[in-house]
Tab-separated table of C-alpha atoms in Angstrom:
chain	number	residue	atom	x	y	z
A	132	UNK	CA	-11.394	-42.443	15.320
A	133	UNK	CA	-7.938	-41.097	13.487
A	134	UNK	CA	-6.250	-38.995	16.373
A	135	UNK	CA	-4.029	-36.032	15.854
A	136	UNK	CA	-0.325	-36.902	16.052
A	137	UNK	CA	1.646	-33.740	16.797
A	138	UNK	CA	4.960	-35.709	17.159
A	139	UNK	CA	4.536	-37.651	13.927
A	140	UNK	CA	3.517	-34.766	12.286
A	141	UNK	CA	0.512	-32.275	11.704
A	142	UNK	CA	0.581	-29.226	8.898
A	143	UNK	CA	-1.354	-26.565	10.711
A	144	UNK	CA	-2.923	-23.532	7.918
A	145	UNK	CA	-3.185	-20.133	9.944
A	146	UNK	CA	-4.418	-16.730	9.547
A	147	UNK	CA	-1.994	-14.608	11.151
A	148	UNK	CA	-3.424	-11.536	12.884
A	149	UNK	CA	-1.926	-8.125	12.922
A	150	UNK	CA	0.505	-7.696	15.505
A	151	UNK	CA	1.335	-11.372	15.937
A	152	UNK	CA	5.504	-12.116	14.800
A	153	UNK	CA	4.940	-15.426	13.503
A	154	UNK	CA	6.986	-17.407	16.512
A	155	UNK	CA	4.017	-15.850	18.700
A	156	UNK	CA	1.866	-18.107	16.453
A	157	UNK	CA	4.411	-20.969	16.721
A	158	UNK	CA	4.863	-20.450	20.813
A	159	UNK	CA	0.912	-20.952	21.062
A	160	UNK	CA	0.841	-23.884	19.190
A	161	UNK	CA	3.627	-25.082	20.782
A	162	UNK	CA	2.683	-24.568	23.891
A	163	UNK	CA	-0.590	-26.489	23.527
A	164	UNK	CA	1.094	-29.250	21.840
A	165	UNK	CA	3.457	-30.334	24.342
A	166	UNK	CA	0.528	-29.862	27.163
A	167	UNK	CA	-1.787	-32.337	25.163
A	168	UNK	CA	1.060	-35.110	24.238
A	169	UNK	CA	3.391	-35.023	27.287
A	170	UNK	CA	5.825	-33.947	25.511
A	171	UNK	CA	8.644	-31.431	26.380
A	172	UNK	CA	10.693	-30.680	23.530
A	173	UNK	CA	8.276	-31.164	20.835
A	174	UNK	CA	9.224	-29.689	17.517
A	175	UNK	CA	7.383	-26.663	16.077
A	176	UNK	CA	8.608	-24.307	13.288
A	177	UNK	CA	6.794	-21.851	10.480
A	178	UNK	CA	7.268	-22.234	6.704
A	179	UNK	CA	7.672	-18.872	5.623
A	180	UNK	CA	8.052	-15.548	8.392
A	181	UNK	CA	5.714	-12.800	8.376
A	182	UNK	CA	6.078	-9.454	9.708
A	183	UNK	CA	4.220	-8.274	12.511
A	184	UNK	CA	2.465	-6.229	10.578
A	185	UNK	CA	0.909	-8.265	7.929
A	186	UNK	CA	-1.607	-10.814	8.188
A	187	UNK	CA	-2.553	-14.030	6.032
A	188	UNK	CA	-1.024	-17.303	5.702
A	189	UNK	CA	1.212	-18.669	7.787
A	190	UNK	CA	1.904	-22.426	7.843
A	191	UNK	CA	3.120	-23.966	10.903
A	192	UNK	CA	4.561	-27.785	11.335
A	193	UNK	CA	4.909	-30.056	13.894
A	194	UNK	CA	7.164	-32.940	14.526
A	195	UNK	CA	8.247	-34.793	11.649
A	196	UNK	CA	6.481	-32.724	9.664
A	197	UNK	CA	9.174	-29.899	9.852
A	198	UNK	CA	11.326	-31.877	7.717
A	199	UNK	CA	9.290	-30.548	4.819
A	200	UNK	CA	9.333	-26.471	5.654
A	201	UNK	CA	11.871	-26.128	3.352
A	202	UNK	CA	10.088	-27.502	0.095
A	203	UNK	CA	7.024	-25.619	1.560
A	204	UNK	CA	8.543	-22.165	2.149
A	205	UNK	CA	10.254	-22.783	-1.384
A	206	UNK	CA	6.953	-22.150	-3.137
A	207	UNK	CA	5.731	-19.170	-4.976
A	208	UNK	CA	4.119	-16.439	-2.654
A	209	UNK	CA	0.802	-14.526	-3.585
A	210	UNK	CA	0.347	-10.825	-1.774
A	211	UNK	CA	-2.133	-8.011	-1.906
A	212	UNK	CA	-0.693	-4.618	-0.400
A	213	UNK	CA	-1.003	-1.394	-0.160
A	214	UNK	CA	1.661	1.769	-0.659
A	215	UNK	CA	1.074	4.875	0.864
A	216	UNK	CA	3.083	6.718	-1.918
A	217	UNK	CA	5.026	10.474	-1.506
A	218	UNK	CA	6.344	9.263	1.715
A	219	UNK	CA	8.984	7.074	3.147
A	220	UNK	CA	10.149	5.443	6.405
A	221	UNK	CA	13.281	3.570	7.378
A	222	UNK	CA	11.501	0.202	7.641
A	223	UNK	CA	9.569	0.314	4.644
A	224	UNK	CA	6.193	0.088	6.234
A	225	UNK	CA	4.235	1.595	9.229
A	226	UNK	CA	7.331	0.000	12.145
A	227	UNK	CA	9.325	3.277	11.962
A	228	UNK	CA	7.737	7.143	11.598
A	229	UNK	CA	8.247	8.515	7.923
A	230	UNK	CA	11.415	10.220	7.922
A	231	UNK	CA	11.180	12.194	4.229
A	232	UNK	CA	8.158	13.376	1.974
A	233	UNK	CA	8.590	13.668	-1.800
A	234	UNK	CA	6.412	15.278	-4.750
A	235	UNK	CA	3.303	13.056	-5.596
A	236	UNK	CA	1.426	15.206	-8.342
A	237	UNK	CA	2.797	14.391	-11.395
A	238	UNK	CA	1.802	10.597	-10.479
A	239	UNK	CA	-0.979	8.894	-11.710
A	240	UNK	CA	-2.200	5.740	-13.122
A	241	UNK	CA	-0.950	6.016	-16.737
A	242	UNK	CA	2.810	6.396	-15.271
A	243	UNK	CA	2.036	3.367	-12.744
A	244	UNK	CA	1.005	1.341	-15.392
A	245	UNK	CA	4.175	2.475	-17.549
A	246	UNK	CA	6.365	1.512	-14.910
A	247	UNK	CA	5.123	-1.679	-13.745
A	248	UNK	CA	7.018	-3.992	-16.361
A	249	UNK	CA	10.270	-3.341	-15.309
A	250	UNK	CA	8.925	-5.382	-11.781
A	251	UNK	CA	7.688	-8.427	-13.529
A	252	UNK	CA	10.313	-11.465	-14.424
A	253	UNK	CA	13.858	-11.963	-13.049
A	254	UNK	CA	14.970	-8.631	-10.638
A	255	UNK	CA	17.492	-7.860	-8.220
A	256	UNK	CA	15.839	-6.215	-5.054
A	257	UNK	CA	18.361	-5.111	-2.219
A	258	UNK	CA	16.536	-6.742	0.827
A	259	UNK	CA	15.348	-3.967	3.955
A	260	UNK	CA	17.764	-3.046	6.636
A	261	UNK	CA	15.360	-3.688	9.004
A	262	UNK	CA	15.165	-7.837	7.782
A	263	UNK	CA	15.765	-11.219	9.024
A	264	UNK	CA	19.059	-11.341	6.726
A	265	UNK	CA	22.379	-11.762	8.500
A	266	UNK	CA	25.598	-9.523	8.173
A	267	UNK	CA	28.114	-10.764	9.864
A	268	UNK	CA	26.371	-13.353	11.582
A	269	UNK	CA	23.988	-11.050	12.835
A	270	UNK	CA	20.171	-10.421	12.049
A	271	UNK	CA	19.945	-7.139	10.219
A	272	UNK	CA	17.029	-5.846	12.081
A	273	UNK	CA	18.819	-5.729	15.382
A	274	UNK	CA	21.463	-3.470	13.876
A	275	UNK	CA	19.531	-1.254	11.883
A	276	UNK	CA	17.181	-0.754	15.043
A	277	UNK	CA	20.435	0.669	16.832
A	278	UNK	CA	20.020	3.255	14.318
A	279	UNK	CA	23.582	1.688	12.482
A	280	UNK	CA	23.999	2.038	8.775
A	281	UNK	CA	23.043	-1.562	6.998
A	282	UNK	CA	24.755	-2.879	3.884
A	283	UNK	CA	22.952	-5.746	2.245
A	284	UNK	CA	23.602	-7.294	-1.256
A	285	UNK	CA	20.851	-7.676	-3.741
A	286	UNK	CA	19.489	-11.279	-4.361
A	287	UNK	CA	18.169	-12.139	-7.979
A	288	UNK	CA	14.094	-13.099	-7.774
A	289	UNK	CA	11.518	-13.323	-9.763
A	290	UNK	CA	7.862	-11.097	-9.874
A	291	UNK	CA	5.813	-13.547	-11.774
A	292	UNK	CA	3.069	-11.703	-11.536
A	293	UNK	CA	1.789	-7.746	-10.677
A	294	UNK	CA	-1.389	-6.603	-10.980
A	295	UNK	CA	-2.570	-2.683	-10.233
A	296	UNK	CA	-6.081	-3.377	-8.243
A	297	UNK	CA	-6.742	0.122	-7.057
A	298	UNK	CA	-4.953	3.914	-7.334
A	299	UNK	CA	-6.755	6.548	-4.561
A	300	UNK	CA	-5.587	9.497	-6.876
A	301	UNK	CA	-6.811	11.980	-3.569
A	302	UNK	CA	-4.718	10.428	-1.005
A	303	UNK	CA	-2.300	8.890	-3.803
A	304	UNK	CA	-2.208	4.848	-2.412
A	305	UNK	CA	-2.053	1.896	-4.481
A	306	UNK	CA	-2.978	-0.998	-4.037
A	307	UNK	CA	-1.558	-4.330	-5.606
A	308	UNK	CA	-1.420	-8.303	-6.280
A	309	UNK	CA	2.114	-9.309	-6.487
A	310	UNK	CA	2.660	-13.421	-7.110
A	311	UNK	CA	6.598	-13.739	-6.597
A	312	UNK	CA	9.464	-16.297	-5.576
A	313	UNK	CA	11.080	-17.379	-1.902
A	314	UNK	CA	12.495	-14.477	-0.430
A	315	UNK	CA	11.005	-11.381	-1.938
A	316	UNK	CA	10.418	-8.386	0.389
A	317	UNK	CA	7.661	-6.549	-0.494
A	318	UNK	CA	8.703	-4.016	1.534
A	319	UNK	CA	11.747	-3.679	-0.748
A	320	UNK	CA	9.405	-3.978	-3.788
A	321	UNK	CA	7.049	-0.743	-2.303
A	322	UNK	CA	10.516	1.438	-2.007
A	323	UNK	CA	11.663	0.528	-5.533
A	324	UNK	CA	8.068	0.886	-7.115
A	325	UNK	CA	8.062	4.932	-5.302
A	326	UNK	CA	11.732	5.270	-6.660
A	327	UNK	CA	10.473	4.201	-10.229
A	328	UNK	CA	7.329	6.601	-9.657
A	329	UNK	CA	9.669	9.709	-9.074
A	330	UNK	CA	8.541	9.508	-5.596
A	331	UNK	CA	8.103	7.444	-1.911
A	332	UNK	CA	6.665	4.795	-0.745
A	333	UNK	CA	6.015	2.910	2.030
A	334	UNK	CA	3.576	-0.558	2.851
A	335	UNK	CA	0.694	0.807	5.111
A	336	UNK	CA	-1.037	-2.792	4.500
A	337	UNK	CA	0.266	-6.044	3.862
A	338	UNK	CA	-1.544	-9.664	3.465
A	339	UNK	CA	-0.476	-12.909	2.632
A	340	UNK	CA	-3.314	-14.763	1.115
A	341	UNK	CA	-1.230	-17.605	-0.620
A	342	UNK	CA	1.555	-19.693	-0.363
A	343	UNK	CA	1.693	-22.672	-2.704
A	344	UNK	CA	-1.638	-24.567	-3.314
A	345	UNK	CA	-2.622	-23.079	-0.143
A	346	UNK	CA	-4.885	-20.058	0.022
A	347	UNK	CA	-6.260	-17.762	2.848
A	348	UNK	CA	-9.182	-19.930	2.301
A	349	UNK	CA	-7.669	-22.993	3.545
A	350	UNK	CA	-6.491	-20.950	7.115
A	351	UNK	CA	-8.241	-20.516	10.346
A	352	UNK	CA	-7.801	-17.804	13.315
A	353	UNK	CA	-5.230	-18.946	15.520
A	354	UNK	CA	-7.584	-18.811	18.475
A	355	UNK	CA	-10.281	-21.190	16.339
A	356	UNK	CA	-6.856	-23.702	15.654
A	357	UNK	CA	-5.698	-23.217	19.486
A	358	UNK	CA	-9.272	-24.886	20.578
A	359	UNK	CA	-9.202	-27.502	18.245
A	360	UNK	CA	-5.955	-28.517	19.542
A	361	UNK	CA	-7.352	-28.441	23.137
A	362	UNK	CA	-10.265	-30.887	22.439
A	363	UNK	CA	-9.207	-33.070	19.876
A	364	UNK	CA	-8.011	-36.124	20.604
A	365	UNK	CA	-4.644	-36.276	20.801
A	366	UNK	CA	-1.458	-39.466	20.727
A	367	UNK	CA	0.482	-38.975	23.875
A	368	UNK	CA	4.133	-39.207	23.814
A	369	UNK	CA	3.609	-42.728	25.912
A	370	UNK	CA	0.968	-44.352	23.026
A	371	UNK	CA	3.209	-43.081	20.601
A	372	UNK	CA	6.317	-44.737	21.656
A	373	UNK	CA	4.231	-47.864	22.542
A	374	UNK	CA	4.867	-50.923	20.432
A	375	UNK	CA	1.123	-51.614	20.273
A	376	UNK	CA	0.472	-48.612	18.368
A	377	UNK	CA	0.254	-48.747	14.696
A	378	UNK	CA	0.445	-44.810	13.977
A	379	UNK	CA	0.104	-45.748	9.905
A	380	UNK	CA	1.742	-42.439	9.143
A	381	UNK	CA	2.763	-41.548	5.315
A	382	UNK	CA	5.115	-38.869	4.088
């Protein structure tokens, strides 16, 4: 019978819940991990963060297997979402209370649609204050969360794809399918589409249901993952550094 090797490698496909930062997904893995193969200072790691309050795909990587995060988190990102538009908060979504309203009647889904091709291809998008990014060596988040001002550059990316799915005209939300590059915020994108509109907007829903070739299909809850890990079998740190064991690991 093929055994799990953590310490080798293993790609684990998640579907983050709501509420979970994605090192709570990592710490839970990792945590099991170095239980099951005796091993203290086993390497864990994600392949793209995302927020606490979105769900979807996360990819986590063990071992040797963190060597490829990079090349994974490198590929193209698939999102639905949806803006709560006429409002806006400092965060961009439903972390901070909305700070400013703005007119929503003169929106609806002729203008959306007339406005959604300046989104798709090459942009610059200025990333959130309240974002991993570092200014001077410091996470963004932290400082904007002190209530400090936030000055962050804007990073070329590209929208390769947009899609309107759904416009409540009544309580004037919209909901999307963005397919974009590495390091595209779609909080950012949900502030710049209610600028565009005339307007505000904020993410009141977020999910990631692809990154690369691998869809929200491919995922399981973490708690389903978590008790696979604690009954499958598993190579100990000992059989692994054992010259008897032929591991016959590829990468």
């Amino acid at each position: 019978m093929d055994m799990l090797n953590p310490i080798s490698g293993e790609i684990f496909y998640i579907d983050k819940p709501l509420g979970w930062t994605s090192f709570d997904a990592v710490k839970r893995i990792r945590t099991v991990l170095t239980k099951r193969t005796h091993k203290k200072k086993l390497k864990v790691g994600h392949a793209g963060t995302l927020d606490p309050l979105a769900t979807g795909v996360l990819i986590v990587c063990s071992g040797r297997a963190t060597k490829n995060i990079d090349t994974i988190q490198a590929g193209e990102k698939e999102y639905v979402t949806t803006l709560q538009l006429g409002s806006t908060t400092p965060s961009f979504d439903l972390e901070t209370e909305v700070d400013a309203h703005f007119p929503t009647q003169h929106i609806n889904l002729e203008l959306i649609n007339s406005i959604v091709p300046q989104f798709i291809g090459e942009i610059q998008q200025v990333p959130p204050a309240f974002s991993a990014c570092k200014v001077d060596g410091k996470r963004a988040y932290k400082i904007a969360r002190k209530g400090r001002h936030v000055e962050l550059k804007a990073k070329t990316l590209i929208i390769k794809e947009l899609e309107i799915i759904d416009f409540d005209a009544v309580n004037y939300r919209l909901k999307f399918r963005v397919v974009c590059s590495k390091g595209t915020y779609i909080r950012a994108l949900a502030r710049d589409i209610g600028v565009a509109l005339g307007s505000g907007a904020h993410l009141i829903a977020l999910r990631r249901t692809r990154v690369g070739n691998i869809h929200e299909s491919n995922c399981r809850k973490i708690d389903d993952i978590i008790n696979f890990l604690q009954n499958e079998p598993m190579v100990t740190l000992e059989e692994f550094e054992s010259p008897e064991t032929d591991l016959n690991i590829e990468f």
